[in-house]
Structure formats: structure tokens, C-alpha cells
Short mmCIF file of C-alpha atoms in Angstrom, two decimals:
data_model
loop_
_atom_site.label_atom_id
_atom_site.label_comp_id
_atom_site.label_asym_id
_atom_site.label_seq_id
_atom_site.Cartn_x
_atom_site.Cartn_y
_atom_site.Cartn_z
CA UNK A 40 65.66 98.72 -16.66
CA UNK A 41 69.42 98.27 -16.58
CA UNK A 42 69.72 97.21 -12.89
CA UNK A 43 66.37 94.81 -13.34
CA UNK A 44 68.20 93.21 -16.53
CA UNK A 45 71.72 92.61 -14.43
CA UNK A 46 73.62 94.63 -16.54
CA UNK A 47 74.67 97.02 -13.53
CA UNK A 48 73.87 97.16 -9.56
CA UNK A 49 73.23 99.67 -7.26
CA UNK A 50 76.67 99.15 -6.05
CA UNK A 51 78.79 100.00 -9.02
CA UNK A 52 81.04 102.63 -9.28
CA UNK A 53 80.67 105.58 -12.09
CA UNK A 54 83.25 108.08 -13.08
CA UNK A 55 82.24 111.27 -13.82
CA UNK A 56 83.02 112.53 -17.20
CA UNK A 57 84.03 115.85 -18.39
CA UNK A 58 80.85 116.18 -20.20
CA UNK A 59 79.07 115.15 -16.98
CA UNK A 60 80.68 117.80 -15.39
CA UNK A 61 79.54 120.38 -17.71
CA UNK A 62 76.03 120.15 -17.11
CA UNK A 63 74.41 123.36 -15.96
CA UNK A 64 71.45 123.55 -14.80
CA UNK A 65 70.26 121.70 -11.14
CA UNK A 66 73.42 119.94 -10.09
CA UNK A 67 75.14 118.37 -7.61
CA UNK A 68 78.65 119.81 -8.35
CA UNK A 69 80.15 116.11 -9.68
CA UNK A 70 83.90 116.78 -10.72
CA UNK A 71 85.19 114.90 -13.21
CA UNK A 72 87.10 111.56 -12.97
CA UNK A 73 84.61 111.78 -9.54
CA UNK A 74 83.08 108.42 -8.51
CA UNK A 75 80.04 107.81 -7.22
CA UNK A 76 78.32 104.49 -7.01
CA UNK A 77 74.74 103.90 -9.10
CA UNK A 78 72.75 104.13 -5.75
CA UNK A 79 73.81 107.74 -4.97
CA UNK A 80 73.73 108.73 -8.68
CA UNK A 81 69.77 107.84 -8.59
CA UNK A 82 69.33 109.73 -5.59
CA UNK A 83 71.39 112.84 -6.87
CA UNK A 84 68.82 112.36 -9.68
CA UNK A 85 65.49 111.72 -8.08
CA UNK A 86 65.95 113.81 -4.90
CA UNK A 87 67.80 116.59 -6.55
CA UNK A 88 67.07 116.81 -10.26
CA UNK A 89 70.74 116.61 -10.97
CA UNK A 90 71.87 116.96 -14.40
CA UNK A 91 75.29 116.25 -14.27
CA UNK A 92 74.55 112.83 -12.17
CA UNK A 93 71.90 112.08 -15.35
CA UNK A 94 74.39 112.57 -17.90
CA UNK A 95 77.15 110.46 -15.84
CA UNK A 96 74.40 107.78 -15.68
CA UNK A 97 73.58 107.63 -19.69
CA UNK A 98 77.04 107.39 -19.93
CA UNK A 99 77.76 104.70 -17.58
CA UNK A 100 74.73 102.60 -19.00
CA UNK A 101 74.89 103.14 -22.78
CA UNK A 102 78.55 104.74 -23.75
CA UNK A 103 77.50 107.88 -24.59
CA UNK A 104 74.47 110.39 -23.75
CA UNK A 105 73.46 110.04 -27.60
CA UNK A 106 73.10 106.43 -27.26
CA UNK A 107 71.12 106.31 -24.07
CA UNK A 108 68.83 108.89 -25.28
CA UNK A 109 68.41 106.65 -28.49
CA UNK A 110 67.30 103.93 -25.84
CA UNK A 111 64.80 106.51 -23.66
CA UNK A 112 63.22 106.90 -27.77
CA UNK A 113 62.98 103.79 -27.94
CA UNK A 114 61.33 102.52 -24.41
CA UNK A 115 58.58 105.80 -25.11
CA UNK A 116 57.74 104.43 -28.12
CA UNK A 117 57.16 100.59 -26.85
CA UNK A 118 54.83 102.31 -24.36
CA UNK A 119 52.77 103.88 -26.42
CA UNK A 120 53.89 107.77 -25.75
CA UNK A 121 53.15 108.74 -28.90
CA UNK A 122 53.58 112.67 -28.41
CA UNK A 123 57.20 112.22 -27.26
CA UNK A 124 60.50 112.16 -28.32
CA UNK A 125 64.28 113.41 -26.37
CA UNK A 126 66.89 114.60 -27.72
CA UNK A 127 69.01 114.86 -24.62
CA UNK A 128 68.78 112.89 -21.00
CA UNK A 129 67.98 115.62 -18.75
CA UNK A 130 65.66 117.79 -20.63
CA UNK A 131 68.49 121.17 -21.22
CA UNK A 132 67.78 121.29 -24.42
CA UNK A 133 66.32 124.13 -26.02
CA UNK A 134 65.47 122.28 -29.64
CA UNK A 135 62.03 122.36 -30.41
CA UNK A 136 62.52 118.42 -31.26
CA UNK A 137 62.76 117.48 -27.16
CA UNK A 138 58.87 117.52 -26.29
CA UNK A 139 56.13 115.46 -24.82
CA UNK A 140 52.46 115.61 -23.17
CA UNK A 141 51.12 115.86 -19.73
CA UNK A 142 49.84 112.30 -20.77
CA UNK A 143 52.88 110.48 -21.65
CA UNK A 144 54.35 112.10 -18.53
CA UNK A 145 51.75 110.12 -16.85
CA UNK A 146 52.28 107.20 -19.03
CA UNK A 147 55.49 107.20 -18.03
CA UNK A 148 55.27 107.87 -14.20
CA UNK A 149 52.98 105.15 -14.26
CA UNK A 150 55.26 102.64 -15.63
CA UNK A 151 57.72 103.64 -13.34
CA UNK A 152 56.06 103.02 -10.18
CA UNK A 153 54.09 99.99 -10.98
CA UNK A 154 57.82 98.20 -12.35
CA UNK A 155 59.94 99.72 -9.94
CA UNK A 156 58.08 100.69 -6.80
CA UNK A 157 61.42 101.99 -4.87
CA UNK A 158 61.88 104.74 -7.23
CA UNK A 159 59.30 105.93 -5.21
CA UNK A 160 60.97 105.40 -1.66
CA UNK A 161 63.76 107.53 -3.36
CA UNK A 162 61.69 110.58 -4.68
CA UNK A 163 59.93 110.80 -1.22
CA UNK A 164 63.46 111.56 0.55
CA UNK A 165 62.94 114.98 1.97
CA UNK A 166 66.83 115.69 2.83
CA UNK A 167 69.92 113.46 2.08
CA UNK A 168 73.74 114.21 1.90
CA UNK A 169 76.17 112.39 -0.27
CA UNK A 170 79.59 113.12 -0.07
CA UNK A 171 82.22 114.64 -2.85
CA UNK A 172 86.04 112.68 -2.99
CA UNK A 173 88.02 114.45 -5.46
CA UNK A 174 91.51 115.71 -5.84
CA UNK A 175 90.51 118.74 -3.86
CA UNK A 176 89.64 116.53 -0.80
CA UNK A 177 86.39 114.89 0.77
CA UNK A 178 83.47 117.42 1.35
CA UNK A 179 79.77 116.61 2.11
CA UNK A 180 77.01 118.23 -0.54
CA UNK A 181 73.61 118.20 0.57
CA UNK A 182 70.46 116.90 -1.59
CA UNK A 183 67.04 118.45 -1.18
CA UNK A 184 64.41 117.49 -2.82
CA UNK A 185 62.59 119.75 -4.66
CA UNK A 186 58.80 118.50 -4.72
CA UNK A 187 57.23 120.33 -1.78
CA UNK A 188 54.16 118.16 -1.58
CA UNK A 189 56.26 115.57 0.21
CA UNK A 190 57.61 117.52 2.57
CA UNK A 191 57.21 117.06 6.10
CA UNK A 192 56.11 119.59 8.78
CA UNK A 193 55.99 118.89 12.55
CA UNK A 194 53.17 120.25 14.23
CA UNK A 195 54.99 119.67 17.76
CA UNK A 196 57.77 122.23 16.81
CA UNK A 197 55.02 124.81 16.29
CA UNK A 198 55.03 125.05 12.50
CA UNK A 199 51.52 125.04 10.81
CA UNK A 200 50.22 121.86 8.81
CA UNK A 201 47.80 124.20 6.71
CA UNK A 202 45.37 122.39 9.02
CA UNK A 203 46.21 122.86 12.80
CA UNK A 204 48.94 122.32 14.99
CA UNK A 205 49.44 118.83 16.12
CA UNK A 206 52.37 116.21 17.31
CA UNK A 207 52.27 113.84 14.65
CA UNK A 208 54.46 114.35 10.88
CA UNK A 209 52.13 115.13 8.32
CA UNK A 210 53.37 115.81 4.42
CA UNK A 211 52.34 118.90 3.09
CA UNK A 212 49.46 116.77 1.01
CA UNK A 213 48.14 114.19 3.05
CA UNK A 214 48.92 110.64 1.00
CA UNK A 215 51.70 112.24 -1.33
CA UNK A 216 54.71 109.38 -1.87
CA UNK A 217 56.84 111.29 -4.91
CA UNK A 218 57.48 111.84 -8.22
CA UNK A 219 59.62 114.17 -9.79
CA UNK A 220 59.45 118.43 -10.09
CA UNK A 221 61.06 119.23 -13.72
CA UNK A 222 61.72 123.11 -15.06
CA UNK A 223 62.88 125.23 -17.84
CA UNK A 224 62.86 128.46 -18.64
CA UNK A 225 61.08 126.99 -21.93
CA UNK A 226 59.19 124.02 -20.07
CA UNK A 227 58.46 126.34 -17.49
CA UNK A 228 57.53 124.24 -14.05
CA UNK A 229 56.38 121.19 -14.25
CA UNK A 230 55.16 118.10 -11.85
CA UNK A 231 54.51 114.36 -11.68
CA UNK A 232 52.76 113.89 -8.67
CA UNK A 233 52.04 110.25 -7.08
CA UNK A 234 49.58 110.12 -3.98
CA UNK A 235 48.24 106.80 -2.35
CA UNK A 236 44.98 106.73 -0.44
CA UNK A 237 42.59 103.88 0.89
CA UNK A 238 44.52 101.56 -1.30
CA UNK A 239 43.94 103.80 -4.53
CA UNK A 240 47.41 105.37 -6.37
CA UNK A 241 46.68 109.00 -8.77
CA UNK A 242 48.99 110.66 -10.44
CA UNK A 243 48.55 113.92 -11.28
CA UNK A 244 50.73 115.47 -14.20
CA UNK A 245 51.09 119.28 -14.47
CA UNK A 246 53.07 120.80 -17.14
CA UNK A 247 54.10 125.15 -17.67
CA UNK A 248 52.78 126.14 -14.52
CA UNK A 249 53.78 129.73 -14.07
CA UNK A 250 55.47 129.06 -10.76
CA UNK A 251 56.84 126.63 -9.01
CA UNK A 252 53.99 127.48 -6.16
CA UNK A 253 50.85 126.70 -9.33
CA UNK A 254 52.11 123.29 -9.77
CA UNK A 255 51.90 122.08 -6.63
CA UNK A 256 48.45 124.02 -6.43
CA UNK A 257 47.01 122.61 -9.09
CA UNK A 258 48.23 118.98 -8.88
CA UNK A 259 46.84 119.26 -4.91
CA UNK A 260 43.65 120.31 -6.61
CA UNK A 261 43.76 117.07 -9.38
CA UNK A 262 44.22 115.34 -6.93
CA UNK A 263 41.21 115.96 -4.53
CA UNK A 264 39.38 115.78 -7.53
CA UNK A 265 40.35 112.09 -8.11
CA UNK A 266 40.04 110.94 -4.74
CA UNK A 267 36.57 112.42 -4.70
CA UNK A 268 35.37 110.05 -7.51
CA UNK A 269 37.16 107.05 -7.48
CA UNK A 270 36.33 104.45 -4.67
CA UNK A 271 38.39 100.83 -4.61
CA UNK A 272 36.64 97.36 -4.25
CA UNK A 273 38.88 94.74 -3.49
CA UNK A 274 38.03 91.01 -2.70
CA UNK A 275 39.67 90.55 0.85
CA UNK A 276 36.88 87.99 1.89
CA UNK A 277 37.55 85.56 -1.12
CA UNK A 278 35.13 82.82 -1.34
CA UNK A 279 36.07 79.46 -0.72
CA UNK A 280 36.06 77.41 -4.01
CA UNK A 281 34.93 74.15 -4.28
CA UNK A 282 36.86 70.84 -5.20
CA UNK A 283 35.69 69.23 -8.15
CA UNK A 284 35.24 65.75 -8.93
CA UNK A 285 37.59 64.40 -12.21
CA UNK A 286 36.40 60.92 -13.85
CA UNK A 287 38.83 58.67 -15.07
CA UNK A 288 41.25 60.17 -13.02
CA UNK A 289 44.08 59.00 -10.69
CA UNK A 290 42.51 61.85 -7.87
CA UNK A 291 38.76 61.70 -7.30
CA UNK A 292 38.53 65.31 -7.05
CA UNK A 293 41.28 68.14 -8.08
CA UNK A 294 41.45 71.69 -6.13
CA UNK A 295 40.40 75.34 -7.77
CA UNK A 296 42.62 78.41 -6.90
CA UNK A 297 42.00 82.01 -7.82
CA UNK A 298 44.23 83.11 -10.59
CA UNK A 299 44.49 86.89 -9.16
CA UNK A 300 42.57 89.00 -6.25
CA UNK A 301 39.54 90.67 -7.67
CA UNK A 302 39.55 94.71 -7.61
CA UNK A 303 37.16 97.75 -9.26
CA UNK A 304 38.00 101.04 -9.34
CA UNK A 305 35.15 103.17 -9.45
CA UNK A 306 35.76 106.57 -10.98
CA UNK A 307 31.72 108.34 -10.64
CA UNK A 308 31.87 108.94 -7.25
CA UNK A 309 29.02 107.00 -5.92
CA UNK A 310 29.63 104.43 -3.45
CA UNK A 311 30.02 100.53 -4.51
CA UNK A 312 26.60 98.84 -3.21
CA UNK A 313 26.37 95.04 -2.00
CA UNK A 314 28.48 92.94 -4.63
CA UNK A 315 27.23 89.63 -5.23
CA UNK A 316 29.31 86.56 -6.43
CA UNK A 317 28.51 83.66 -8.84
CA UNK A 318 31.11 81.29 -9.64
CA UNK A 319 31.14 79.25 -12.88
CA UNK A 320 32.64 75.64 -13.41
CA UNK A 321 32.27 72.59 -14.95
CA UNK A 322 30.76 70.18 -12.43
CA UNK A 323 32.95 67.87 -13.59
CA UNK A 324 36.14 67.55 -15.22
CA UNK A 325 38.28 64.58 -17.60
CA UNK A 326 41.46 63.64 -16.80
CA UNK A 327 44.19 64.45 -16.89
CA UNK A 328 43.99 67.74 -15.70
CA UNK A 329 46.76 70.31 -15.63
CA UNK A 330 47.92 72.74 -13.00
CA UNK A 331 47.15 75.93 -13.68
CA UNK A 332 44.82 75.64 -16.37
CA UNK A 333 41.45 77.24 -16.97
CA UNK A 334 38.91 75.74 -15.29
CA UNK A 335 36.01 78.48 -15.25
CA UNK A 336 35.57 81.87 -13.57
CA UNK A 337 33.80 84.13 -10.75
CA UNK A 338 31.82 86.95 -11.67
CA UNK A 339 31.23 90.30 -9.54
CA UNK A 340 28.17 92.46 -9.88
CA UNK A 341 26.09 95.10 -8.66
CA UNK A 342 22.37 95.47 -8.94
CA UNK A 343 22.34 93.04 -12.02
CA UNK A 344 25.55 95.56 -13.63
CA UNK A 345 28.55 92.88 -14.34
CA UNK A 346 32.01 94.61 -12.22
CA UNK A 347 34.43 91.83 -14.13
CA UNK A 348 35.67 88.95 -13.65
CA UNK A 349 38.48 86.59 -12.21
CA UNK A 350 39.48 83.23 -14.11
CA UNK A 351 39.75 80.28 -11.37
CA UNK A 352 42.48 77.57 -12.14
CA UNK A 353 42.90 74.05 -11.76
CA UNK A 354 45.03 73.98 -8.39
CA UNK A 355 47.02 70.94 -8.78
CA UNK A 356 47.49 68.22 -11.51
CA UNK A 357 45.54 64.91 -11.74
CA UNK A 358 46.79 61.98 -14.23
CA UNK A 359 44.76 59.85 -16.10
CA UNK A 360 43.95 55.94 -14.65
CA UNK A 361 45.58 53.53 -15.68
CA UNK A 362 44.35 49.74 -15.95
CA UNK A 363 46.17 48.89 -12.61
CA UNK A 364 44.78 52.22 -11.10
CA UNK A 365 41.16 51.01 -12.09
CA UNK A 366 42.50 47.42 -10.64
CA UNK A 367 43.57 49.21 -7.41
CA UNK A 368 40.25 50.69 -6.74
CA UNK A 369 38.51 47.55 -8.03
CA UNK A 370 40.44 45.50 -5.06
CA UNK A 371 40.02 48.59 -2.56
CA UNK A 372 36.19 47.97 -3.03
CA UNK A 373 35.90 44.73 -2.53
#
């Protein structure tokens, strides 16, 4: 939210704090007066669950770790998590007053990745290294990411794809493109899971698995489950709309334009039959007529069962006549 308002860029430089520092936990070893740029810092984050780089990054952002996690209240209450509240910005805590729900993990995963899809080009990053520049000299540190769904085997190197051998890369779940692993010794292990197939995103939210080996189980088996039931329709073939005629206008006709692409997600798991079209406008319109405005809509169904709907705009403006306009086309005529 900070980078999308301008208030810092991926290229800015953080220094680590003593605080920072003092994270235990999964870390990537930041030292303090360390800097690191916001980029890295995400990735040390996202790829490597790293507590110190969170903590450096409240602290950058907001002052202090109290204030950020003040803000993180905030933003989970705005979207509706209503089973949530932090008391700290990497989850150490062992208060009973740091807690949430498998749903507002989902909640929250979802706003994520529909806002700011590149978090998920970050949390699909198998292996990355970053590199350390302190008073002790310049070492590289390597980040692996901890979500094993994403992980990529190579059947040409002989290593099994849980399938069969083959040349191609294959993730360990076919379709998986992040989120986040999360554990505790309270929590115990947890997973947001994101997979994309045939157009259709699912996220799958585990929460105190037993093992780290359940959670990726389980979400794989949420998963299959979704894909099994939900199907996508989307409107690639839109239908061509028709001009419509405007009286007492400068234009004789104005243009339509769809305001959005129609889609349905189907979540029984029976297959969408023959959808049928009918579009509904005014045959004719008074000027003027604005841009953009609503001029009537197309409706999608199935076997007589209404799908929704898409409103179709007015696709360009068209001014009233004036006397001289009526003049014009009295002279044209003639």
C-alpha cells in the first residue's frame, strides 16, 4: 500500500535497526545499521519468511513496529476480517490477543493478489541470494522459499514429478503461483496457497496443520476439490453492438461499448451449456448524450436461468442541435 501510494519505492534504502536485528525466529541474519533496499526486504520476506526484514520494513514505513501494526489493524478491519487482530508484524508473539481465521487469511490473500499481482511473482521464487554489506565485510546469504508446492522438479535430471519422469519443469502442484507458509510453535504450520488453472484463481487457506508435510497435503487436496467444481465462462466472442440513432442531435447515431468483459464462475461442477445473449437498449436516444453513460445492458443465460449481466455505455458524446445545425442539414437537403 505504501509503494502504490508513493510514499516509498522499491529502490529505497532501509537501515536495519537493533530491534530488527533481534528478531528470532526465520531470518535472514540482517545486522544492524545494515542496508538493504525495499525490493530485497520484500523478497527476504515473501521468499524467506524473514522476521527481522518484516520488522526493518514496519519500521521503515511507519516509525516504529507499534505503529505499523496499528496500520495492519486498521487495513483488516476496512476489509471486513472481522476475527482478526496483530499485535506484532511478524506473528512471534505468543499473546493470546495476535489471532485470526483461516477466512480472513483468505480475505486477505485475496486482496493481495487481486491489488498487487507481483507479490505473487515474488512468493513463486524457488531460490534467490541477496547479499550482506556490513562492517564485517560483503558475504552472500541465500533465500529459499519455504512453500514446497511451488517448487520445481526436472524430470530430465531423473528426479520424480509424483507423476512420471519427463523433460519439461513441472511444480510440485500443477498450477501453484505462491502464497506464503507461516509457523509457530503455537500457530503450528500454516499455508496460503494460490493456484491458477483454465483462467480460474483458488486459494486454499490451511491453518495448525501438524506438520509442515499436512499443509501442503491438505491445501493440494482443497484444491482439487475446487477445481473439480468450479468451471469459468468468459465472453471472448463479444457481440457486436449496434449504433443507435439520437434525435435532435448534432450525430445521427452515437456508438455503444461494453462497460466490462462478461465472466461466471460456476462452483456445482456441471458443465456451462449453450449461453444465449439478449441485449437491451433504447431504440432511440435524446440528445445530448454523454460518454460513458448508461445506455442499457446485455443479459447471459442458460436454459431460461439468468447468468448476470453487463451494463453497455454510450461510446462517445453527441451535443444537442443547434438552430444553425438544423439550418445546416436543412441546406444539405436541398
Amino acid at each position: 500500500d505504501a509503494i502504490d501510494a508513493g510514499k516509498i519505492r522499491l529502490g529505497d534504502e532501509v537501515v536495519t535497526s537493533a530491534h530488527a536485528k533481534s528478531m528470532g525466529g526465520s531470518q535472514v541474519f540482517l545486522e544492524e545499521g545494515e542496508i538493504q533496499t525495499v525490493e530485497t526486504l520484500i523478497k527476504c520476506i515473501v521468499i524467506a519468511s524473514g522476521n527481522d526484514a518484516s520488522v526493518a520494513m514496519a519500521e521503515h514505513i511507519c516509525g516504529s513496529e507499534q505503529e505499523f501494526v496499528r496500520h495492519m489493524n486498521e487495513r483488516a478491519e476496512g476489509l471486513g476480517m472481522k476475527n482478526t487482530h496483530f499485535e506484532d508484524c511478524c506473528g512471534l508473539t505468543e499473546s493470546p490477543d495476535h489471532y485470526t481465521t483461516a477466512r480472513d487469511i483468505a480475505i486477505m490473500s485475496r486482496e493481495l493478489i487481486t491489488k498487487y499481482p507481483k507479490i505473487l511473482e515474488y512468493s513463486s521464487i524457488w531460490m534467490e541470494n541477496i547479499t550482506h554489506v556490513t562492517r564485517q565485510g560483503t558475504k552472500e546469504f541465500g533465500l529459499t522459499n519455504t512453500n514446497k508446492m511451488i517448487k520445481t522438479y526436472n524430470g530430465a535430471n531423473g528426479i520424480k514429478t509424483g507423476l512420471t519422469n519427463t523433460n519439461k519443469l513441472i511444480r510440485s502442484y500443477e498450477g501453484c503461483v505462491g502464497l506464503k507458509t507461516g509457523s509457530t510453535s503455537i500457530a503450528k504450520y500454516c499455508l496460503s496457497a494460490v493456484a491458477k488453472r483454465n483462467d480460474i484463481t483458488l486459494i486454499a487457506v490451511v491453518m495448525a496443520a501438524p506438520d509442515y508435510k499436512v499443509r501442503f497435503k491438505d491445501a493440494a487436496s482443497m484444491l482439487n476439490y475446487g477445481f473439480s467444481k468450479c468451471s469459468l465462462y468468459i465472453d471472448k466472442k463479444m457481440e457486436a453492438l449496434p449504433e443507435v440513432p439520437v434525435r435532435n442531435g448534432k450525430k445521427k447515431t452515437v456508438s455503444l461499448v461494453y462497460e466490462e468483459q462478461f465472466h461466471y464462475l460456476d462452483t456445482t461442477g456441471q458443465n456451462i451449456g449453450n449461453v444465449k445473449r439478449k441485449l437491451r437498449i433504447h431504440r432511440e436516444v435524446k440528445a445530448p448524450v454523454k460518454k460513458n453513460t448508461l445506455a442499457g445492458e446485455m443479459i447471459y443465460s442458460v436454459d431460461g436461468k439468468e447468468l448476470g449481466r453487463v451494463r453497455i455505455l454510450y461510446g462517445e458524446n453527441a451535443g444537442k442541435a443547434t438552430y444553425l445545425d438544423c439550418l445546416k442539414k436543412v441546406v444539405m437537403r436541398l
